[in-house]
Amino acid sequence: MAPRAGLRDHPEMLIAFNKPFGVLCQFTDRSQPPRPTLAGFGLPPDVYAAGRLDHDSEGLLLLTDDGGLAHRLTDPRHKQPKTYWVQVEGDPGEEALQALRDGIELNDGRTLPARIERLDPPSLWPRDPPVRFRKTVPDAWLAITIHEGRNRQVRRMTAAVGLPTLRLVRVAIGPHRLDALQPGQWRAV
């Protein structure tokens, strides 16, 4: 019996990619001048991003050639936790941290509860351009795990409690982790 049209003749491909700062989560850009895209990193053909990271965010981006897998990774009904290491401006007090844990009222509704932990400054690659250092303004690092994926959600959450985001690095999506991948590197999962 011949296979039905549309059935895959290979298992789905899943790629973990460390998206550098300033790179768009797409393969083309029509703006002038064009901005850096995923096309410059030697990724396998026919993959596309399962979800997004803003151009000013860094870290784990999953890419696949399978629409069903992309849906399972990104649809909020599947509740894939996403963990970010976030450098914020200011010194987070317990009240701000608890508000983030409980959920924040944003202009598009209340966020789901999040897991929030203080972090020692993580050992990360240097960012280009570097985060502006201000001697008189403290900063802190948080690990934030959310189960949603609204537009610029983590940045809006931290801003809502008076802690603007300086740097945002996604380190995990569900069971998939960034691990030792450096910016621009990728591996098959």
N, CA and C of each residue as an Amber inpcrd file, in Angstrom:
protein
   567
   0.8490000  -1.1740000   0.0000000   0.0000000   0.0000000   0.0000000
   0.8940000   1.2370000   0.0000000   0.6380000   2.1740000  -0.8790000
   1.4360000   3.4020000  -0.9810000   1.0730000   4.3510000   0.1540000
   2.0700000   5.1000000   0.6620000   1.7560000   6.0440000   1.7290000
   0.8380000   7.1470000   1.2130000  -0.0380000   7.6280000   2.1090000
  -0.9440000   8.7190000   1.7470000  -0.1460000   9.9980000   1.5680000
  -0.6030000  10.8370000   0.6770000   0.0460000  12.1360000   0.4440000
   0.0390000  12.9400000   1.7370000   1.1310000  13.6150000   1.9830000
   1.2090000  14.4680000   3.1600000   1.8070000  13.7930000   4.3830000
   1.9180000  12.4650000   4.3620000   2.5380000  11.8000000   5.5090000
   4.0400000  11.9720000   5.4390000   4.6390000  12.1620000   6.5900000
   6.0790000  12.4110000   6.6450000   6.8470000  11.1170000   6.4100000
   7.9540000  11.2220000   5.7130000   8.8040000  10.0500000   5.5240000
  10.0370000  10.1230000   6.4180000  10.0290000  11.0930000   7.3550000
  11.1240000  11.2060000   8.3190000  10.5590000  11.7890000   9.6190000
  11.2080000  11.5090000  10.7320000  10.7210000  12.0830000  11.9920000
  10.9160000  13.6030000  11.9870000  10.1020000  14.2590000  12.7910000
  10.2300000  15.7170000  12.8360000  11.6110000  16.1140000  13.3480000
  12.0530000  17.2680000  12.8890000  13.3460000  17.8110000  13.3010000
  13.0810000  18.8910000  14.3480000  13.8780000  18.8850000  15.4060000
  13.7960000  19.9190000  16.4240000  15.2110000  20.4280000  16.6840000
  15.3700000  21.7320000  16.5760000  16.6630000  22.3910000  16.7190000
  16.6100000  23.3420000  17.9100000  17.6150000  23.2850000  18.7670000
  17.8060000  24.2810000  19.8300000  18.8490000  25.2700000  19.3260000
  18.5160000  26.5550000  19.3540000  19.3700000  27.6090000  18.8180000
  19.5250000  28.6950000  19.8680000  20.7370000  29.1990000  20.0480000
  20.9620000  30.3270000  20.9530000  20.8940000  31.6050000  20.1110000
  19.7390000  32.2570000  20.1700000  19.5230000  33.4590000  19.3600000
  20.2890000  34.6320000  19.9570000  21.1720000  35.2220000  19.1720000
  21.9090000  36.3830000  19.6770000  21.0270000  37.6260000  19.7750000
  21.4610000  38.5660000  20.5870000  20.8300000  39.8740000  20.7000000
  20.8060000  40.5290000  19.3150000  19.6840000  41.1570000  18.9640000
  19.5900000  41.9010000  17.7150000  19.2380000  41.0920000  16.4890000
  18.9730000  39.7840000  16.6470000  18.6250000  38.9260000  15.5120000
  17.1100000  38.7020000  15.5190000  16.4940000  38.8000000  14.3460000
  15.0620000  38.5540000  14.2130000  14.7800000  37.0520000  14.1590000
  13.6230000  36.6310000  14.6560000  13.2220000  35.2160000  14.6570000
  12.5280000  34.8440000  13.3510000  13.1130000  35.2510000  12.2480000
  12.6090000  34.9190000  10.9200000  13.7950000  34.8310000   9.9830000
  13.5520000  34.3270000   8.7860000  14.6520000  34.1000000   7.8460000
  14.8350000  35.2190000   6.8330000  13.8740000  36.1300000   6.7420000
  13.9970000  37.2590000   5.8250000  13.5970000  38.5370000   6.5340000
  14.0780000  39.6640000   6.0290000  13.7030000  40.9720000   6.5560000
  13.6790000  41.9470000   5.3920000  12.5550000  42.5800000   5.2070000
  12.4020000  43.5050000   4.0810000  12.6780000  44.9460000   4.4570000
  13.0150000  45.2080000   5.7110000  13.2830000  46.5920000   6.1060000
  14.5990000  47.0610000   5.5090000  14.7570000  48.3510000   5.4460000
  15.9980000  48.9370000   4.9210000  16.6290000  49.8100000   5.9800000
  17.8600000  49.6110000   6.3620000  18.6760000  48.4750000   5.9250000
  18.1850000  47.1790000   6.5750000  18.4180000  46.0450000   5.9280000
  17.9690000  44.7740000   6.5010000  18.6510000  44.4930000   7.8410000
  17.9020000  43.8620000   8.7190000  18.4260000  43.4870000  10.0390000
  18.8660000  42.0250000  10.0160000  19.7330000  41.6200000  10.9480000
  20.1630000  40.2150000  10.9840000  18.9750000  39.2750000  11.2210000
  18.9720000  38.1520000  10.5180000  17.9050000  37.1540000  10.6360000
  18.5060000  35.7800000  10.9070000  17.6480000  34.7890000  11.0390000
  18.0880000  33.4070000  11.2510000  18.8300000  32.8440000  10.0470000
  18.6740000  33.4680000   8.8860000  19.2910000  32.9490000   7.6650000
  20.8170000  32.9190000   7.7390000  21.4160000  33.6950000   8.6270000
  22.8660000  33.7840000   8.6720000  23.5600000  32.7700000   9.5550000
  22.8520000  31.7040000   9.9880000  23.4530000  30.8120000  10.9810000
  23.5580000  29.3580000  10.5410000  23.3920000  29.0690000   9.2590000
  23.5840000  27.7100000   8.7590000  22.6070000  26.7010000   9.3030000
  21.3950000  27.1310000   9.6070000  20.3780000  26.2080000  10.1220000
  19.9050000  25.2780000   9.0120000  19.4000000  24.0990000   9.3760000
  18.9170000  23.1700000   8.3410000  17.7830000  23.8050000   7.5330000
  17.6190000  23.3730000   6.2710000  16.5290000  23.9120000   5.4570000
  15.1710000  23.4670000   6.0010000  14.1660000  24.2440000   5.6920000
  12.7610000  23.9050000   5.9800000  12.3990000  23.9510000   7.4590000
  13.2310000  24.5290000   8.3130000  12.8170000  24.7130000   9.7070000
  12.3340000  26.1510000   9.8820000  11.4930000  26.3370000  10.8910000
  11.0150000  27.6710000  11.2330000  10.8760000  27.7450000  12.7420000
  10.8430000  28.9580000  13.2540000  10.8020000  29.1590000  14.7040000
   9.4680000  28.7030000  15.2730000   9.5370000  27.9240000  16.3400000
   8.3560000  27.5270000  17.1020000   8.2610000  28.5090000  18.2700000
   7.6160000  29.6340000  18.0260000   7.5590000  30.7060000  19.0130000
   8.5150000  31.8160000  18.6070000   8.6330000  32.7980000  19.4770000
   9.4250000  33.9730000  19.1400000  10.2480000  34.4250000  20.3380000
  11.2640000  35.1810000  20.0270000  12.0140000  35.9730000  21.0030000
  12.2000000  37.3280000  20.3420000  11.9380000  38.3900000  21.0630000
  12.1170000  39.7270000  20.4970000  13.5580000  39.9130000  20.0550000
  13.7710000  40.8380000  19.1240000  15.1320000  41.0650000  18.6240000
  16.0750000  41.4850000  19.7350000  15.5620000  42.1260000  20.8060000
  16.4180000  42.5610000  21.9070000  16.4740000  41.5600000  23.0560000
  15.9780000  40.3460000  22.8230000  16.0980000  39.2550000  23.7880000
  17.0470000  38.2110000  23.2140000  17.5950000  37.3920000  24.0980000
  18.6030000  36.4020000  23.7010000  18.1860000  35.0300000  24.1970000
  18.8650000  34.0110000  23.7110000  18.7410000  32.6940000  24.2970000
  17.9860000  31.6920000  23.4610000  17.3990000  30.7190000  24.1460000
  16.8540000  29.5210000  23.5290000  15.6740000  29.8220000  22.6150000
  15.8450000  29.4130000  21.3700000  14.7800000  29.4380000  20.3790000
  14.7120000  28.0310000  19.8010000  13.5170000  27.4580000  19.7690000
  13.3490000  26.1410000  19.1720000  12.8550000  26.3150000  17.7420000
  13.4090000  25.5150000  16.8360000  13.0010000  25.5300000  15.4330000
  12.6380000  24.1100000  15.0310000  11.6480000  23.9810000  14.1600000
  11.2130000  22.6660000  13.7280000  10.7250000  22.7220000  12.2970000
  10.6030000  21.5530000  11.6870000  10.0180000  21.4440000  10.3530000
   8.6370000  20.8070000  10.4260000   8.0720000  20.7060000  11.6400000
   6.8160000  20.0050000  11.8580000   5.7880000  20.9410000  12.5100000
   4.7120000  21.2370000  11.7930000   3.6890000  22.1500000  12.3050000
   3.0200000  21.6700000  13.5740000   2.7580000  20.3670000  13.6660000
   2.1230000  19.8280000  14.8750000   3.0180000  19.9850000  16.0980000
   4.3010000  19.7290000  15.9170000   5.2470000  19.8950000  17.0220000
   5.3530000  21.3680000  17.4150000   5.4080000  22.2560000  16.4330000
   5.4550000  23.6940000  16.7260000   4.2420000  24.1010000  17.5520000
   3.0780000  23.5920000  17.1930000   1.8500000  23.9100000  17.9280000
   1.9350000  23.4110000  19.3750000   2.4030000  22.1780000  19.5700000
   2.5150000  21.6280000  20.9280000   3.5090000  22.4210000  21.7740000
   4.5320000  22.9740000  21.1360000   5.5420000  23.7430000  21.8760000
   5.0650000  25.1480000  22.2340000   4.1700000  25.7190000  21.4340000
   3.8350000  27.1290000  21.6070000   2.4230000  27.3920000  22.0940000
   1.4830000  26.4910000  21.8840000   0.1010000  26.7650000  22.2630000
  -0.0320000  26.8350000  23.7780000  -0.6330000  27.9110000  24.3070000
  -0.7630000  28.0640000  25.7670000  -1.5220000  26.9200000  26.4350000
  -2.3870000  26.2230000  25.6880000  -3.1190000  25.0990000  26.2950000
  -2.1870000  23.9680000  26.7040000  -1.0070000  23.8930000  26.0820000
  -0.0510000  22.8350000  26.4310000   0.8480000  23.2490000  27.5960000
   0.7680000  24.5000000  28.0040000   1.4280000  25.0290000  29.2070000
   2.9100000  24.6590000  29.3200000   3.6600000  24.8110000  28.2420000
   5.1040000  24.5890000  28.3030000   5.7260000  25.7240000  29.1180000
   6.3360000  25.4210000  30.2550000   6.9730000  26.5060000  31.0160000
   8.1750000  27.0650000  30.2600000   8.3360000  28.3680000  30.3290000
   9.4740000  29.0530000  29.7110000  10.2160000  29.7840000  30.8190000
  11.5310000  29.5350000  30.9300000  12.3280000  30.1430000  31.9900000
  13.3030000  31.1410000  31.3910000  13.3500000  32.3080000  32.0130000
  14.1960000  33.4160000  31.5780000  15.0940000  33.8460000  32.7260000
  16.3200000  34.2090000  32.4050000  17.1750000  34.9100000  33.3470000
  17.0780000  36.3720000  32.9680000  16.6790000  37.1980000  33.9200000
  16.3360000  38.5790000  33.6320000  17.1430000  39.5090000  34.5380000
  17.9060000  40.3890000  33.9290000  18.6080000  41.4300000  34.6720000
  17.6660000  42.6310000  34.7200000  17.3480000  43.0650000  35.9360000
  16.4380000  44.1950000  36.1040000  17.1590000  45.3620000  36.7570000
  16.6590000  46.5500000  36.4670000  17.1900000  47.7580000  37.0980000
  16.4680000  47.9370000  38.4180000  17.2230000  48.1090000  39.4850000
  16.6460000  48.2720000  40.8090000  16.9430000  47.0800000  41.6920000
  16.5130000  47.1820000  42.9280000  16.7070000  46.1170000  43.9190000
  15.3410000  45.5640000  44.2870000  14.9750000  44.3950000  43.7670000
  13.6220000  43.8760000  43.9830000  13.3480000  43.5830000  45.4540000
  12.3100000  44.2040000  45.9660000  11.8590000  43.8920000  47.3210000
  10.8970000  42.7230000  47.2970000  10.5990000  42.1910000  48.4600000
   9.7230000  41.0250000  48.5560000   8.3260000  41.3250000  48.0080000
   7.8650000  42.5730000  48.1820000   6.5320000  42.9340000  47.6810000
   6.4680000  42.8310000  46.1520000   7.4880000  43.3280000  45.4660000
   7.5270000  43.2550000  44.0060000   7.6350000  41.8010000  43.5460000
   8.4810000  41.0220000  44.2260000   8.6410000  39.6080000  43.8440000
   7.3350000  38.8420000  44.0410000   6.6280000  39.1160000  45.1450000
   5.3580000  38.4250000  45.3970000   4.3040000  38.8300000  44.3710000
   4.2940000  40.0930000  43.9820000   3.3420000  40.5370000  42.9530000
   3.5940000  39.7820000  41.6460000   4.8630000  39.6060000  41.2680000
   5.1900000  38.8420000  40.0660000   4.7450000  37.3900000  40.2060000
   4.9390000  36.8320000  41.3990000   4.5350000  35.4370000  41.6290000
   3.0200000  35.2720000  41.5150000   2.2800000  36.2570000  42.0230000
   0.8160000  36.1560000  42.0630000   0.1690000  36.4170000  40.7120000
   0.8280000  37.1710000  39.8580000   0.2560000  37.5820000  38.5660000
   0.0910000  39.0870000  38.5620000   0.3770000  39.6760000  37.4100000
   0.3870000  41.1300000  37.2520000  -0.7520000  41.5330000  36.3170000
  -1.4220000  42.6130000  36.6420000  -2.4400000  43.1590000  35.7440000
  -1.7420000  43.9790000  34.6580000  -1.8400000  43.5160000  33.4090000
  -1.2770000  44.2260000  32.2600000  -2.4280000  44.7670000  31.4140000
  -2.1210000  45.5530000  30.3990000  -3.1810000  46.1420000  29.5780000
  -3.9810000  45.0950000  28.8010000  -3.4620000  43.8750000  28.6680000
  -4.1970000  42.8090000  27.9880000  -4.6710000  41.7330000  28.9650000
  -4.7940000  42.0910000  30.2500000  -5.3120000  41.1680000  31.2570000
  -4.2580000  40.7380000  32.2570000  -4.7200000  40.0000000  33.2390000
  -3.8410000  39.5360000  34.3230000  -3.0020000  38.3510000  33.8510000
  -1.7230000  38.3520000  34.2290000  -0.8560000  37.2220000  33.8930000
  -1.1240000  36.0640000  34.8430000  -0.8160000  34.8820000  34.4090000
  -0.8910000  33.7110000  35.2920000   0.2070000  33.8250000  36.3390000
   0.0520000  33.1410000  37.4670000   1.1440000  33.1320000  38.4560000
   2.4460000  32.6440000  37.8180000   3.5550000  33.1820000  38.2870000
   4.8790000  32.8540000  37.7540000   5.7790000  32.3940000  38.8910000
   6.7970000  31.6310000  38.5380000   7.8250000  31.2650000  39.5260000
   8.9340000  32.3010000  39.4160000   9.2850000  32.9030000  40.5450000
  10.2790000  33.9680000  40.5830000  11.3220000  33.6080000  41.6320000
  12.5840000  33.6710000  41.2530000  13.6880000  33.4490000  42.2000000
  14.7670000  34.4780000  41.9330000  15.4170000  34.9350000  42.9920000
  16.6070000  35.7810000  42.8240000  17.7550000  34.8940000  42.3690000
  18.6320000  35.4460000  41.5270000  19.8060000  34.7200000  41.0380000
  21.0620000  35.5010000  41.3600000  22.1450000  34.7970000  41.6080000
  23.4450000  35.4600000  41.5620000  23.6840000  35.7890000  40.0900000
  24.4360000  36.8510000  39.7990000  24.6820000  37.1560000  38.3830000
  25.2150000  35.9220000  37.6550000  24.4970000  35.4620000  36.6170000
  24.9270000  34.2450000  35.9180000  26.1610000  34.4980000  35.0640000
  26.8560000  33.4120000  34.7750000  28.0310000  33.4730000  33.9100000
  27.5380000  33.3590000  32.4720000  27.4060000  34.4980000  31.8020000
  26.9040000  34.5360000  30.4340000  27.9550000  35.1280000  29.5070000
  27.7690000  34.9420000  28.2270000  28.5840000  35.5580000  27.1980000
  28.3800000  37.0630000  27.2700000  29.3530000  37.8280000  26.8230000
  29.1550000  39.2850000  26.7670000  28.1070000  39.6290000  25.7120000
  27.3010000  40.6210000  26.0220000  26.3060000  41.0590000  25.0440000
  26.8810000  42.1980000  24.2100000  26.5500000  42.2040000  22.9110000
  26.9970000  43.2650000  22.0240000  25.7650000  43.9130000  21.3980000
  25.4520000  45.1590000  21.7680000  26.2070000  46.0500000  22.6500000
  25.9680000  45.6830000  24.1100000  26.9200000  46.0430000  24.9780000
  26.7530000  45.7070000  26.3910000  25.6020000  46.4820000  27.0260000
  25.0740000  45.9250000  28.1190000  24.0620000  46.6220000  28.9110000
  24.7390000  47.8260000  29.5480000  24.0710000  48.9550000  29.4900000
  24.6350000  50.1750000  30.0600000  24.7650000  50.0300000  31.5780000
  25.9530000  50.2850000  32.0860000  26.2270000  50.1950000  33.5230000
  26.0680000  51.5770000  34.1410000  25.3310000  51.6420000  35.2430000
  25.1700000  52.9070000  35.9560000  25.5630000  52.6860000  37.4080000
  26.6340000  53.3570000  37.8170000  27.2120000  53.1570000  39.1400000
  26.2130000  53.4510000  40.2610000  25.3170000  54.4110000  40.0450000
  24.4060000  54.8310000  41.1090000  23.0820000  54.0810000  41.1090000
  22.8520000  53.1970000  40.1310000  21.5880000  52.4610000  40.0580000
  21.8840000  50.9660000  40.1970000  21.3360000  50.3420000  41.2400000
  21.5980000  48.9080000  41.4150000  20.8390000  48.0910000  40.3620000
  21.3090000  46.8690000  40.1520000  20.5610000  45.9350000  39.3180000
  20.5730000  44.5820000  40.0070000  19.7290000  43.6990000  39.5310000
  19.6080000  42.3680000  40.1190000  19.2200000  41.3930000  39.0130000
  19.4500000  40.1040000  39.2650000  19.0730000  39.0470000  38.3350000
  17.9640000  38.2050000  38.9500000  16.9760000  37.8680000  38.1210000
  15.8650000  37.0120000  38.5320000  15.7350000  35.8530000  37.5540000
  15.3110000  34.7090000  38.0540000  14.8640000  33.6090000  37.1950000
  13.3450000  33.6800000  37.2070000  12.7490000  33.8420000  36.0260000
  11.3020000  33.9810000  35.9000000  10.7970000  32.8640000  34.9990000
   9.8600000  32.0660000  35.5110000   9.2520000  30.9970000  34.7250000
   7.7770000  31.3150000  34.5500000   7.3580000  31.3960000  33.2820000
   5.9640000  31.6800000  32.9550000   5.3950000  30.5370000  32.1290000
   4.0560000  30.5010000  32.0390000   3.3770000  29.4560000  31.2600000
   2.5620000  30.0630000  30.1300000   2.8350000  31.3150000  29.8160000
   2.1480000  32.0080000  28.7290000   3.2080000  32.5020000  27.7600000
   2.7780000  33.2180000  26.7490000   3.7390000  33.7650000  25.8090000
   3.2200000  35.0330000  25.1720000   2.7380000  35.9500000  25.9830000
   2.2360000  37.2100000  25.4320000   3.3930000  38.0540000  24.9100000
   3.0660000  38.9840000  24.0540000   4.0670000  39.8670000  23.4720000
   4.8140000  40.6290000  24.5680000   6.1300000  40.4730000  24.6070000
   7.0200000  41.1700000  25.5490000   6.5440000  41.0290000  27.0050000
   5.9920000  39.8740000  27.3220000   5.3510000  39.6690000  28.6210000
   6.2880000  39.8770000  29.8010000   7.4580000  39.2680000  29.7880000
   8.3600000  39.3740000  30.9440000   8.7860000  40.8240000  31.1320000
   9.1110000  41.5040000  30.0530000   9.5030000  42.9160000  30.1510000
   8.3690000  43.7690000  30.7290000   7.1480000  43.5030000  30.2830000
   6.0120000  44.2730000  30.7950000   5.7340000  43.9540000  32.2580000
   5.9230000  42.6910000  32.6490000   5.7030000  42.3080000  34.0480000
   6.6930000  43.0210000  34.9720000   7.9740000  42.9680000  34.6200000
   8.9620000  43.5930000  35.5010000   8.7770000  45.1060000  35.5410000
   8.4380000  45.7140000  34.4160000   8.2010000  47.1640000  34.3880000
   7.0130000  47.5310000  35.2780000   5.9870000  46.6820000  35.3070000
   4.7880000  46.9650000  36.0940000   5.0700000  47.0180000  37.5960000
   6.1420000  46.3800000  38.0400000   6.4980000  46.4320000  39.4750000
   7.7070000  47.3330000  39.7000000   8.0120000  48.1880000  38.7300000
   9.0760000  49.1730000  38.8980000  10.4820000  48.6400000  38.7120000
  10.6200000  47.5350000  37.9730000  11.9270000  46.9130000  37.7480000
  12.1470000  46.7370000  36.2420000  12.5130000  47.7880000  35.5200000
  12.6890000  47.6520000  34.0780000  13.7360000  46.5910000  33.7310000
  13.4490000  45.8230000  32.6790000  14.3720000  44.7830000  32.2080000
  15.5400000  45.4120000  31.4560000  16.7490000  45.0180000  31.8500000
  17.9660000  45.4490000  31.1590000  18.4460000  44.3910000  30.1650000
  18.3350000  43.1300000  30.5540000  18.7790000  42.0180000  29.7080000
  17.8630000  40.8380000  29.9710000  17.4950000  40.1230000  28.8970000
  16.5900000  38.9960000  29.0260000  17.1330000  37.8330000  28.2040000
  17.3640000  36.6950000  28.8720000  17.9190000  35.5030000  28.2220000
  17.0080000  34.3250000  28.5420000  16.4020000  33.7280000  27.5020000
  15.5830000  32.5300000  27.7390000  16.5140000  31.3370000  27.8380000
  16.3770000  30.5760000  28.9300000  17.2690000  29.4410000  29.1670000
  16.5750000  28.0830000  29.0510000  15.2180000  28.0580000  29.0260000
  14.5230000  26.7730000  28.9270000  13.1150000  26.9640000  28.3810000
  12.6830000  25.9620000  27.6140000  11.2960000  25.8320000  27.1670000
  10.9230000  24.3880000  27.4660000  10.0210000  24.1760000  28.4220000
   9.6820000  22.8130000  28.8180000  10.9440000  22.0740000  29.2120000
  11.1770000  20.8720000  28.6670000  12.3670000  20.1020000  29.0350000
  13.6300000  20.5120000  28.2600000  13.4810000  21.4060000  27.3160000
  14.6020000  21.7960000  26.4540000  15.3610000  22.9590000  27.0840000
  16.6890000  22.7920000  27.1920000  17.5220000  23.7970000  27.8650000
  18.5870000  24.3460000  26.9140000  18.9990000  25.5650000  27.2090000
  20.0420000  26.2160000  26.4280000  21.3900000  25.5360000  26.6580000
  21.6450000  25.1660000  27.9040000  22.9040000  24.5330000  28.2970000
  24.1040000  25.3590000  27.8290000  25.0710000  24.7400000  27.1680000
  26.3320000  25.4280000  26.8510000  26.3500000  26.0760000  25.4680000
  25.2160000  26.1120000  24.7700000  25.2040000  26.7380000  23.4440000
  25.5880000  28.2090000  23.5490000  26.4820000  28.6240000  22.7180000
  26.8930000  30.0270000  22.6680000  26.0370000  30.7540000  21.6220000
  25.9780000  32.0830000  21.6590000  25.1670000  32.8090000  20.6880000
  25.5070000  32.4170000  19.2510000  24.4500000  32.1070000  18.4850000
  24.6170000  31.7080000  17.0870000  24.8340000  30.2260000  16.8880000
  25.0420000  29.4640000  17.9670000  25.2230000  28.0170000  17.8450000
  23.8800000  27.3040000  17.9390000  23.8100000  26.1090000  17.3330000
  22.6010000  25.3050000  17.4100000  22.9700000  23.8280000  17.4730000
  22.0020000  23.0360000  17.9070000  22.1640000  21.5840000  17.9520000
  20.7950000  20.9320000  17.7210000  20.8290000  19.7350000  17.1330000
  19.6050000  18.9450000  16.9860000  19.2470000  18.3870000  18.3490000
  17.9450000  18.3840000  18.6400000  17.4640000  17.8750000  19.9340000
  16.9390000  16.4810000  19.7160000
